[in-house]
CSV table of C-alpha atoms in Angstrom, one decimal:
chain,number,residue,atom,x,y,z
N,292,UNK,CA,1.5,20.2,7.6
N,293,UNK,CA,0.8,20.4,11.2
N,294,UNK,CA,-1.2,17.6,12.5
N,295,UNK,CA,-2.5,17.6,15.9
N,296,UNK,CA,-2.2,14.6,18.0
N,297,UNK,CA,-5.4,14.0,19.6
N,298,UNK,CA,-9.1,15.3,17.5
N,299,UNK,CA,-10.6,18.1,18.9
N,300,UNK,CA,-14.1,17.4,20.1
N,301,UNK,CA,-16.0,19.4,17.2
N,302,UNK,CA,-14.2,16.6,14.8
N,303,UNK,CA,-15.9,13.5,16.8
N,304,UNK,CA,-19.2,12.4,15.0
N,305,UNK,CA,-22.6,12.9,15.9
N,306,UNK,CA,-23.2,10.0,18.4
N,307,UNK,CA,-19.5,9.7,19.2
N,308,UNK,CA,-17.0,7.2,17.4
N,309,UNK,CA,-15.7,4.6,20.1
N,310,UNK,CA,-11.6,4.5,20.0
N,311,UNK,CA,-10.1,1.3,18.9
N,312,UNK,CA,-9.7,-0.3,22.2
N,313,UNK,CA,-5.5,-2.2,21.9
N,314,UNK,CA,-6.9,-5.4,22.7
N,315,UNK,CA,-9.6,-5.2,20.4
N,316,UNK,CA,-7.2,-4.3,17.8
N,317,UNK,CA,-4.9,-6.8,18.8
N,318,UNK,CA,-7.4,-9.8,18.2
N,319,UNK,CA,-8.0,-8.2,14.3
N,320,UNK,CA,-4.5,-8.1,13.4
N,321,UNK,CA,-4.0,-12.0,14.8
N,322,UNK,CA,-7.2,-13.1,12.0
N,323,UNK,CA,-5.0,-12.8,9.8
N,324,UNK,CA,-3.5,-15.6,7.4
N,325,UNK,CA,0.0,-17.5,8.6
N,326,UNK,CA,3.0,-16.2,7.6
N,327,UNK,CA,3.4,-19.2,5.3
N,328,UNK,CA,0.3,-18.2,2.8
N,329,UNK,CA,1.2,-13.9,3.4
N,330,UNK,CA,0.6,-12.4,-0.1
N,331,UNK,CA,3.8,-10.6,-0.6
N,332,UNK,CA,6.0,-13.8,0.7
N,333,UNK,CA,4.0,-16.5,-1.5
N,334,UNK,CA,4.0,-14.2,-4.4
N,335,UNK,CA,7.8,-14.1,-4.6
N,336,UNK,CA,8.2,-17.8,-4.0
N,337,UNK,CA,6.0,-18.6,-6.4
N,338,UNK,CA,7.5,-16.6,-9.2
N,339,UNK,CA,10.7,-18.6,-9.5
N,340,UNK,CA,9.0,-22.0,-8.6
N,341,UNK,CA,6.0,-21.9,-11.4
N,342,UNK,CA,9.2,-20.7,-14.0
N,343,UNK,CA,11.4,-24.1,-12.4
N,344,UNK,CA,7.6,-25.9,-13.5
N,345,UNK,CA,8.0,-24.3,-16.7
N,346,UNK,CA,11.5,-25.0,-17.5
N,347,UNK,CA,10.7,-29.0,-15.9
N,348,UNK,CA,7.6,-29.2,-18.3
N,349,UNK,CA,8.9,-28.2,-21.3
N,350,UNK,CA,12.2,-30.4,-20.5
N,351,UNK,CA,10.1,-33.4,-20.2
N,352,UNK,CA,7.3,-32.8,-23.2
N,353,UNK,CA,7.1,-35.2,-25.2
N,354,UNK,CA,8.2,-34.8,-29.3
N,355,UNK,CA,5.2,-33.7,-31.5
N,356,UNK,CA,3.9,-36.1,-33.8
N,357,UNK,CA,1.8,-33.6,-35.7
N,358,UNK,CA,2.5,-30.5,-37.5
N,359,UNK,CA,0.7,-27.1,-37.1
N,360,UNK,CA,-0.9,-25.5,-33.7
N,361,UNK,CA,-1.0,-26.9,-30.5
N,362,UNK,CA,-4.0,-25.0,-29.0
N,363,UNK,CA,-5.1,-27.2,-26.3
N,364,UNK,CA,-2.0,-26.7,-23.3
N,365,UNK,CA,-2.6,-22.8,-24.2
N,366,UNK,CA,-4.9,-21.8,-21.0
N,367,UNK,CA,-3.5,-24.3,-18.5
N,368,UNK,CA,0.2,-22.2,-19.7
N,369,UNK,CA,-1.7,-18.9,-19.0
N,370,UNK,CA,-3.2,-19.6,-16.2
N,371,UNK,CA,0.3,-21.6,-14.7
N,372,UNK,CA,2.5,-18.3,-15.8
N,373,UNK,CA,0.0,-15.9,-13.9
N,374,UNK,CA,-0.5,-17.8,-10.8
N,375,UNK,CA,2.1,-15.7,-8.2
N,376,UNK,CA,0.9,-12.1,-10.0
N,377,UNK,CA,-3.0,-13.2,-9.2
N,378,UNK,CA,-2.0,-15.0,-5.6
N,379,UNK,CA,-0.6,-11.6,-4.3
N,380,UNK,CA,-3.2,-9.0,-6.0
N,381,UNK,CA,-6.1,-11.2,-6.7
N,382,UNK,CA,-6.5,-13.9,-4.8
N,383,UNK,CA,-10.6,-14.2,-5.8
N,384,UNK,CA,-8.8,-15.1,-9.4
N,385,UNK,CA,-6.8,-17.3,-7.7
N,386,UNK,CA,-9.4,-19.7,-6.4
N,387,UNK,CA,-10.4,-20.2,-10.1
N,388,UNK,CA,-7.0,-20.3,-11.6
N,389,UNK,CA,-5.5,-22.5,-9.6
N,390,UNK,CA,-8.0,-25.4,-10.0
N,391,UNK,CA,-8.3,-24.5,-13.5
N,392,UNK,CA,-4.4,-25.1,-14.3
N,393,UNK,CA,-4.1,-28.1,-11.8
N,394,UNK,CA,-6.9,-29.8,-13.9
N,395,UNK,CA,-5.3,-29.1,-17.2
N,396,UNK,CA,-2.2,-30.7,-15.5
N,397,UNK,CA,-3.9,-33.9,-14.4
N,398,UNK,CA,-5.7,-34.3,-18.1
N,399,UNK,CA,-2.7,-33.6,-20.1
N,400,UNK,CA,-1.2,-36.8,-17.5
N,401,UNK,CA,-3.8,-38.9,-18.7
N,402,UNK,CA,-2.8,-38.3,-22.4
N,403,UNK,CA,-1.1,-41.4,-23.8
N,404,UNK,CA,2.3,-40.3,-24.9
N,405,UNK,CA,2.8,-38.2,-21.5
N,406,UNK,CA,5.5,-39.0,-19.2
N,407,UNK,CA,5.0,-38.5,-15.5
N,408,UNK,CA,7.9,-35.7,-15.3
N,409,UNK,CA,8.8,-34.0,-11.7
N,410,UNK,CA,7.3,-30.6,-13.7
N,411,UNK,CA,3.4,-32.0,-13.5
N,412,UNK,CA,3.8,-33.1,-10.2
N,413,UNK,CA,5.4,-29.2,-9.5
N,414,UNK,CA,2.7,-27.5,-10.7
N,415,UNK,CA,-0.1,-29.3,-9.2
N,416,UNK,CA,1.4,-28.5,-5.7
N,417,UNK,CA,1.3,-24.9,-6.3
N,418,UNK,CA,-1.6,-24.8,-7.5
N,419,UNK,CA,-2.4,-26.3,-4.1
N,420,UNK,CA,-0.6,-24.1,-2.2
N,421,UNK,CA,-1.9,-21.2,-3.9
N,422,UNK,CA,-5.7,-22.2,-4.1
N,423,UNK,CA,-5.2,-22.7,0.3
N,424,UNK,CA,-3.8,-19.6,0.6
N,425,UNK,CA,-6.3,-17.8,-0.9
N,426,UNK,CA,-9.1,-19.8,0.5
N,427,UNK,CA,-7.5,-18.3,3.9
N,428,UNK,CA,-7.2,-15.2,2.7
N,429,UNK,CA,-10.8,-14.6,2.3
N,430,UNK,CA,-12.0,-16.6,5.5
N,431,UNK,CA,-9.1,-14.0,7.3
N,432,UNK,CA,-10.6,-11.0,5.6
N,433,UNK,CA,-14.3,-12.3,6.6
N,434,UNK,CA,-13.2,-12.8,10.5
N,435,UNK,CA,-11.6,-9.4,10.5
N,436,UNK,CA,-14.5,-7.7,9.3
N,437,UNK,CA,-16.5,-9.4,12.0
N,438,UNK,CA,-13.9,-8.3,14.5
N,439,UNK,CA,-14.0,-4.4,13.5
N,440,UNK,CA,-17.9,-4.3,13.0
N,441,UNK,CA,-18.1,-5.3,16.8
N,442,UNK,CA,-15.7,-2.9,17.6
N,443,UNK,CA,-17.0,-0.2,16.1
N,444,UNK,CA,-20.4,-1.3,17.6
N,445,UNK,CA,-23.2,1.3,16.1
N,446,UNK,CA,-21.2,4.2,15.0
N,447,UNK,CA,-22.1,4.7,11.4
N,448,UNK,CA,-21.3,7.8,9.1
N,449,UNK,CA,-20.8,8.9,5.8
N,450,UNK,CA,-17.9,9.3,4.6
N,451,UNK,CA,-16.7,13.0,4.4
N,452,UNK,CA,-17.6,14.7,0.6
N,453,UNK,CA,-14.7,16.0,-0.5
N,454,UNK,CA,-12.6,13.2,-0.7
N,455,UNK,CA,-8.9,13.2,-3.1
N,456,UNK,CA,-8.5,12.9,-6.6
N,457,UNK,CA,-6.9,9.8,-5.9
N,458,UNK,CA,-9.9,8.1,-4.4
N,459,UNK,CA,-11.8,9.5,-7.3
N,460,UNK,CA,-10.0,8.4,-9.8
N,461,UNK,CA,-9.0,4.7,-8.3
N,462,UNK,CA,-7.9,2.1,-10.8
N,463,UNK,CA,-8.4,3.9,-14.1
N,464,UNK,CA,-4.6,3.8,-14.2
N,465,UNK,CA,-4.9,0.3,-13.8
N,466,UNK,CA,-8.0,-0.5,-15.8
N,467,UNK,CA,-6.6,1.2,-19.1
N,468,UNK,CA,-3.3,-0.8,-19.8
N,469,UNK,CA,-4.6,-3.7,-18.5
N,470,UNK,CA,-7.6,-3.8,-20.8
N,471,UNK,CA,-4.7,-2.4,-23.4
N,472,UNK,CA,-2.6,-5.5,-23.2
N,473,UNK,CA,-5.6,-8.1,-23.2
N,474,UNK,CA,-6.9,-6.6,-25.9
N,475,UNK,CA,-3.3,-7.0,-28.0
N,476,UNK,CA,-2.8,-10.7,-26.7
N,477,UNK,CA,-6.7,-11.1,-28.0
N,478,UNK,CA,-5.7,-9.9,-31.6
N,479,UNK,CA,-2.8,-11.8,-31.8
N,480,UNK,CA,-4.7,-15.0,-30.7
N,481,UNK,CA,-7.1,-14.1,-33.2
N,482,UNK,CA,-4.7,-13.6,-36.1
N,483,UNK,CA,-2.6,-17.6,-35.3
N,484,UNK,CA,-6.2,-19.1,-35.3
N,485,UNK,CA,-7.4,-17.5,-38.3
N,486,UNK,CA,-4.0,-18.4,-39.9
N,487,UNK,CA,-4.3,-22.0,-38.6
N,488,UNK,CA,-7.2,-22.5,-39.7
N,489,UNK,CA,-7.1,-21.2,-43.5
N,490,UNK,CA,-3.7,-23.7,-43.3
N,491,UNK,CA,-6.2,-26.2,-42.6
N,492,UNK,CA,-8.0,-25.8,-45.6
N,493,UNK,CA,-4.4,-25.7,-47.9
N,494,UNK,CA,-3.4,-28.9,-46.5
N,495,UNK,CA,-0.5,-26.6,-45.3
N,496,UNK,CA,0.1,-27.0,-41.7
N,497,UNK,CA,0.5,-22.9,-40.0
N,498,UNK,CA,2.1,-22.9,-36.2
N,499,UNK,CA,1.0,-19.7,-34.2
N,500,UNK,CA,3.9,-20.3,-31.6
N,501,UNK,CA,4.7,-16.9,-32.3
N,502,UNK,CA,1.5,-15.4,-32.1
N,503,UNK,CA,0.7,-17.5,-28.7
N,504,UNK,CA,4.3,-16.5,-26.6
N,505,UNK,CA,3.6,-12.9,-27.4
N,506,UNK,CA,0.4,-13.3,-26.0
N,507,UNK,CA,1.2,-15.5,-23.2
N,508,UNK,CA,3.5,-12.3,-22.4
N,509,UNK,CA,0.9,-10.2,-22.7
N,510,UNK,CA,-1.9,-12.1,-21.1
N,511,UNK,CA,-0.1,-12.3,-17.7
N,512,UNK,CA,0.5,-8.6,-17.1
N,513,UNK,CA,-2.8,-7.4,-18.9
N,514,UNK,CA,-5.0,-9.9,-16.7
N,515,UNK,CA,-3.2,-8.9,-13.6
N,516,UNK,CA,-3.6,-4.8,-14.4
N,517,UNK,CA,-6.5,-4.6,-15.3
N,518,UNK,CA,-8.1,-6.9,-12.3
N,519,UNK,CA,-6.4,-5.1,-9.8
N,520,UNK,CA,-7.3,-1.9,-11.2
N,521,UNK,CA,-11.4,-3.1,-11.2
N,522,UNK,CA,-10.6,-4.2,-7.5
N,523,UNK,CA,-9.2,-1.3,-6.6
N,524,UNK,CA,-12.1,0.6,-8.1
N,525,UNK,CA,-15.1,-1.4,-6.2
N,526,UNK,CA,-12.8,-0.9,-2.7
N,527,UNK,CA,-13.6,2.5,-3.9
N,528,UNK,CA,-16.9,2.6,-4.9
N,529,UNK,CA,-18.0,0.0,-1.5
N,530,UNK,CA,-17.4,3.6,0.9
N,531,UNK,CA,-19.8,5.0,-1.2
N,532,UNK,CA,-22.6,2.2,-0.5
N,533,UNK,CA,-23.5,3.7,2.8
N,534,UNK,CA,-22.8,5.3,6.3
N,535,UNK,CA,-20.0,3.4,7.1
N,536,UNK,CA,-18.6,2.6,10.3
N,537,UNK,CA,-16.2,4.5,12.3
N,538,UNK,CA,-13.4,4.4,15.2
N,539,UNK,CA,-10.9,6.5,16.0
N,540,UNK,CA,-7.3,5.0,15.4
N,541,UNK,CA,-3.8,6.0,15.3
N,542,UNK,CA,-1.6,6.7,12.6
N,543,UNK,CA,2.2,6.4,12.4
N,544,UNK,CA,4.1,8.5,9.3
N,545,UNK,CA,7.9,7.2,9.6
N,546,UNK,CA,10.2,9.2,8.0
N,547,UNK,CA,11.0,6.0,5.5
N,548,UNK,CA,8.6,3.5,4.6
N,549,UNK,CA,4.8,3.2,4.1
N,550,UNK,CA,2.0,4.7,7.0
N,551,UNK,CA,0.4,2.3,9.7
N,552,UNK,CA,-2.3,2.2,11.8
N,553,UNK,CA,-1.8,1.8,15.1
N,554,UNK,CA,-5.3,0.5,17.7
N,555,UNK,CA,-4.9,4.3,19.1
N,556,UNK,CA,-2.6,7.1,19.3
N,557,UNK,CA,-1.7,7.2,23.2
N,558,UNK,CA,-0.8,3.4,24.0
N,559,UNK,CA,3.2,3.4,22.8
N,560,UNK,CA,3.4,-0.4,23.0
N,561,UNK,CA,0.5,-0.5,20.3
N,562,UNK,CA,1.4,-2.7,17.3
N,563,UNK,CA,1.4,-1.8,13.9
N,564,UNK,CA,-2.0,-3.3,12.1
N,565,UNK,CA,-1.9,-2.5,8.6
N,566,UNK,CA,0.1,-0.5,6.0
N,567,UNK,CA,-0.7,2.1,3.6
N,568,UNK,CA,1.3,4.9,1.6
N,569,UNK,CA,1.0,8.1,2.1
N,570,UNK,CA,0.6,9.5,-1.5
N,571,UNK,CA,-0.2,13.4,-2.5
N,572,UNK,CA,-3.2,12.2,-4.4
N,573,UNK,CA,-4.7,10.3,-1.9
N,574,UNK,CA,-4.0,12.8,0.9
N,575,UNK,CA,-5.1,16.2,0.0
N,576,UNK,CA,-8.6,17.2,-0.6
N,577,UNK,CA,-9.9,20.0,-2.8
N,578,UNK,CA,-10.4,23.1,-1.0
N,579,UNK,CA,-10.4,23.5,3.0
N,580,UNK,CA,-11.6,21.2,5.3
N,581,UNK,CA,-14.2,21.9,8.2
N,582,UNK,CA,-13.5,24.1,10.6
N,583,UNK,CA,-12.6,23.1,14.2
N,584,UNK,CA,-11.5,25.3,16.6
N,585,UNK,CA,-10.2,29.4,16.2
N,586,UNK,CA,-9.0,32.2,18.5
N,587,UNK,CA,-5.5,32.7,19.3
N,588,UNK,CA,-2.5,30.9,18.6
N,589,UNK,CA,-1.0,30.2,22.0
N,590,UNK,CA,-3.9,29.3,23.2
N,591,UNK,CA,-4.9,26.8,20.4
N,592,UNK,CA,-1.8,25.3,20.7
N,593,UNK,CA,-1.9,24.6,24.2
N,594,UNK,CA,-5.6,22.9,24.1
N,595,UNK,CA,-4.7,21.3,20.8
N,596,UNK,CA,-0.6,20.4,20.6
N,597,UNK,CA,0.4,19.7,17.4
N,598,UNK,CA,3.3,16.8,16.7
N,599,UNK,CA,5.9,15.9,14.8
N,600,UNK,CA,4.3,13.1,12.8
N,601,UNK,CA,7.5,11.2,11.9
N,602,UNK,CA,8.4,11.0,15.8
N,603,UNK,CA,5.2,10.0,17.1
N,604,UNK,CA,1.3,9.0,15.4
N,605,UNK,CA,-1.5,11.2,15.8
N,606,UNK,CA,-5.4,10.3,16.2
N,607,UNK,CA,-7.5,10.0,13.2
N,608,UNK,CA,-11.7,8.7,12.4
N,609,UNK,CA,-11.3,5.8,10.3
N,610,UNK,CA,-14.1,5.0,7.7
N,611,UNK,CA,-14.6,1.9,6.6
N,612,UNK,CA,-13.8,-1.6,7.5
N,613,UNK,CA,-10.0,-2.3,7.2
N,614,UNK,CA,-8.7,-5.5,5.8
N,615,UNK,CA,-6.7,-6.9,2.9
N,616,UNK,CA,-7.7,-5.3,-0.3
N,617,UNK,CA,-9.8,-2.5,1.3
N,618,UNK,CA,-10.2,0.8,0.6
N,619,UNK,CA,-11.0,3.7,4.4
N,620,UNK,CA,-10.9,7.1,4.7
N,621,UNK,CA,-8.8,8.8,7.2
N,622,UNK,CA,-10.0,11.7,8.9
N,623,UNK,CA,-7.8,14.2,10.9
N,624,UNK,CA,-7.1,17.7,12.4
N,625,UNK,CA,-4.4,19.9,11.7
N,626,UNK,CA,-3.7,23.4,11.2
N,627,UNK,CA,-4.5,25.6,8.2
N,628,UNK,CA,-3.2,28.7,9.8
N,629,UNK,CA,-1.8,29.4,13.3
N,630,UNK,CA,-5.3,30.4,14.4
N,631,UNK,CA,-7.7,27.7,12.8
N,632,UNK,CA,-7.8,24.0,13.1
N,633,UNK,CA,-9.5,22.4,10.1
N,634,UNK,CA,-9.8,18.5,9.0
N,635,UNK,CA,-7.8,17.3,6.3
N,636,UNK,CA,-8.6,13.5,4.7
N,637,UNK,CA,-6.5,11.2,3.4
N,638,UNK,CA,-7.8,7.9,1.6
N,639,UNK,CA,-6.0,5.1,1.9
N,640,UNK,CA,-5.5,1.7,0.2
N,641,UNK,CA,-4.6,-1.2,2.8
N,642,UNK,CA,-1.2,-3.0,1.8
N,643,UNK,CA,-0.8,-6.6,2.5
N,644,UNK,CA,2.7,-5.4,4.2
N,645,UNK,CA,3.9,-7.1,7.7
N,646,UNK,CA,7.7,-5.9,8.4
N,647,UNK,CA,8.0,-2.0,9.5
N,648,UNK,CA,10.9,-0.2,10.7
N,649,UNK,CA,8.8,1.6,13.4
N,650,UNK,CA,10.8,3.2,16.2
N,651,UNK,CA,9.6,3.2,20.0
N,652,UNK,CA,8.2,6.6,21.1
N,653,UNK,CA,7.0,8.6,23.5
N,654,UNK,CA,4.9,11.3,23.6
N,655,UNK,CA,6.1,15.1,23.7
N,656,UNK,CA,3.2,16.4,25.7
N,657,UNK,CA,3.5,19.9,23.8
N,658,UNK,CA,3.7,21.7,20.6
N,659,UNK,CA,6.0,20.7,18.2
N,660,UNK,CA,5.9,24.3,16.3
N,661,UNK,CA,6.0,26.2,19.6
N,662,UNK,CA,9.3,24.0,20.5
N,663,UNK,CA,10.8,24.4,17.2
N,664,UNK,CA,10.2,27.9,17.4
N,665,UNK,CA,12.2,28.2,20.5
N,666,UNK,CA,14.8,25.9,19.2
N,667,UNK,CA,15.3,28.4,16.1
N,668,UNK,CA,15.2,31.2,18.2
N,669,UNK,CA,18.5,29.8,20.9
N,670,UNK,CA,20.2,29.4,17.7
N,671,UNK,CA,19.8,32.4,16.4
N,672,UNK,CA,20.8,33.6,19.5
N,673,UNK,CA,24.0,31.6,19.4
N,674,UNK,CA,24.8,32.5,16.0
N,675,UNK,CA,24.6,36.3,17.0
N,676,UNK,CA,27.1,35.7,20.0
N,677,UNK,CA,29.8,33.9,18.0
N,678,UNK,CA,29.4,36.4,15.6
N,679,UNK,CA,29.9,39.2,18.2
N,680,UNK,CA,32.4,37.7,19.5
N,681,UNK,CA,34.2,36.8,16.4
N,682,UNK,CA,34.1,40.7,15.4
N,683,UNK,CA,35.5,42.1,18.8
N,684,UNK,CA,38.0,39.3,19.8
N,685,UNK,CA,39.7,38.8,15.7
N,686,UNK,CA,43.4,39.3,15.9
N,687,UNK,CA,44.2,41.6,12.5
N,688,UNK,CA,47.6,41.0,10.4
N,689,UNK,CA,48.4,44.0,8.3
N,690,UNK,CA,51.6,46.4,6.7
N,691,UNK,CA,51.4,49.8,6.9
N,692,UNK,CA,53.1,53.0,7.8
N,693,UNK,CA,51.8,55.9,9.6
N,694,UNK,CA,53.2,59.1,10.3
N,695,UNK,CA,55.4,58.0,13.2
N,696,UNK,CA,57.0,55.5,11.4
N,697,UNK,CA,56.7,52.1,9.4
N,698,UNK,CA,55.3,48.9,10.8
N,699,UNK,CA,55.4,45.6,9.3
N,700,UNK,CA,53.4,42.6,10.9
N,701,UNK,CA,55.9,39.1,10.0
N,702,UNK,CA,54.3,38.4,6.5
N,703,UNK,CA,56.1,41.7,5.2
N,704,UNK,CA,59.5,41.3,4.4
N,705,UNK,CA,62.2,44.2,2.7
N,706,UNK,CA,65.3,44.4,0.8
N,707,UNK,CA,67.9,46.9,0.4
N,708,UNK,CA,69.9,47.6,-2.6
């Protein structure tokens, strides 16, 4: 596709869209949380410490006394088990799961025949940890919110109507399995109580340990799936509530790597601000976009240089309000043939990523087909002149014999009787 760098004026918004000023942008990407509670980093430090809590718990629990199905440790386990999966997708579940599992720690302390192992005490400073981070994590996402809504000032605008089938059909993939594997674990739940209590009634004790792993297995997956997909649907759905507001922004495509936005597409010291991936269902619409700019090409491509996007990012109308979680539409120009300029949209979910591979750049100044063109064209050219010269400066080795004698180049060789 060939993007052009900066938006012709026919794609600017009635009312203009103000362009995300570096300093401005600068101030929204500091709002976010510290390094020490980032999603992706506490996720993955979490996972092996909660299974250390696990292994320390179940080291130090006491022998049962009684015989059939321990029920009561059963949430607290869930809730423990799915505690880095929720802190990096859904940290609104994590502000009730963590408190939730911390209590279930601190009653099943108080119980008698409990011993105070290192395990309890593990567990209840994760659930510390992860309940703080996610309290920041929301106040972050509030204070950027309030930092791009003053940015953008007044500019509001629906979003554009033909928008990709990956925006349209947001979280259904996630929704469906999800809702799949709870539904299992809830069967299987069902079936060791049922069991347990019929056992009851025998005198004969039943233990659903079984039934409650599997479920456990199921739970922590399932729960995780199918909130992110109904998260990832509402992101969705929230573009839909109203105009929305709108800047114009940068956007860097590396060659490897997810897309970032950048405060604009001119400043070259601009930091990235937030990730997102660049996938075919969530950047190309149905049909063509709006139309631009026409007339001839040299001329368009003069006004309106086009770039290479891997090299350097190109100017695009954000809708939306960009923070962790969230859901904007990107709106740019590029060309659908070499004599129209049309928009093309691509809807992106926000990652909570922080480390790029972004290279310095600079800005070509002209068109990146036009120079490619030329570049094809010298080497063409080249590839003619060797070839010329290949055919008219060869040296020939061959035998043969003519009618003023025989000659034999020095690969022939004769014999005589």
């Amino acid at each position: 596709m060939s993007i052009v760098k900066n938006l012709p004026e026919a794609a600017i918004p009635q009312g203009g869209a103000p362009v995300w000023k570096p300093e401005d942008a600068r101030r929204w990407r500091d709002a976010r949380v510290p390094w020490a509670f980032s999603p992706t980093v506490v996720g993955w430090v979490l996972a092996p410490l909660v299974l250390l809590a696990i292994v320390l718990l179940v080291r130090y629990e006491p022998e049962r006394t009684h015989l059939g199905t321990a029920w009561t440790g059963f949430p607290g386990a869930v809730l423990l088990l799915a505690l880095p999966a929720w802190y990096r997708f859904l940290p609104g579940a994590t502000l009730v799961g963590a408190p939730l599992a911390a209590l279930d720690t601190v009653l099943s302390l108080a119980l008698p025949e409990r011993s105070d192992g290192p395990g309890a005490w593990l567990v209840l400073a994760l659930c510390a940890w992860a309940f703080t981070g996610a309290l920041l994590r929301r106040r972050a996402r509030s204070r950027q919110r309030n930092l791009f809504l003053a940015a953008a000032g007044g500019a509001r605008r629906p979003v554009p109507q033909r928008l990709t089938t990956g925006h349209r059909r947001r979280g259904r993939w996630l929704i469906a399995p999800g809702a799949a594997l709870c539904l299992a674990a809830a069967v299987l739940l069902a079936w060791g109580l049922a069991a347990d209590l019929r056992a009851a009634g025998t005198g004969t004790p039943y233990d659903a340990a079984g039934q409650q792993l599997v479920a456990l297995l199921l739970l922590v997956p399932g729960t995780t799936l199918l909130g992110r997909g109904l998260q990832a649907r509402r992101a969705a759905r929230r573009l839909h509530d109203g105009p929305q507001p709108v800047l114009r922004v940068g956007v860097r495509n590396p060659l490897v790597g997810p897309c970032w936005l950048v405060a604009d597409a001119v400043t070259t010291t601009a930091e990235p601000l937030v990730a997102f991936r660049d996938l075919f269902a969530n950047s190309h619409g149905s049909g063509s976009g709006r139309l631009l700019a026409g007339g001839e090409e040299s001329r368009l491509r003069a006004e309106h240089h086009d770039i290479d996007p891997r090299r350097e990012p190109f100017e695009a109308l954000l809708y939306g309000v960009p923070h962790e979680g969230a859901e904007v539409v990107l709106e740019y120009a590029h060309y659908e043939s070499d004599t129209r300029i049309v928009t093309a949209v691509t809807t992106a979910p926000l990652l909570p990523v922080r480390r790029h591979s972004l290279p310095p750049w600079q800005p070509a100044g002209n068109s990146y087909t036009l120079r490619s063109r030329v570049e094809d064209e010298r080497r063409r050219v080249e590839r003619a002149a060797r070839a010329a010269r290949g055919d008219h400066g060869g040296v020939g080795f061959a035998c043969g014999s003519g009618d003023g004698g025989s000659s034999c180049g020095g690969g022939c060789g004769g014999g005589g009787d």
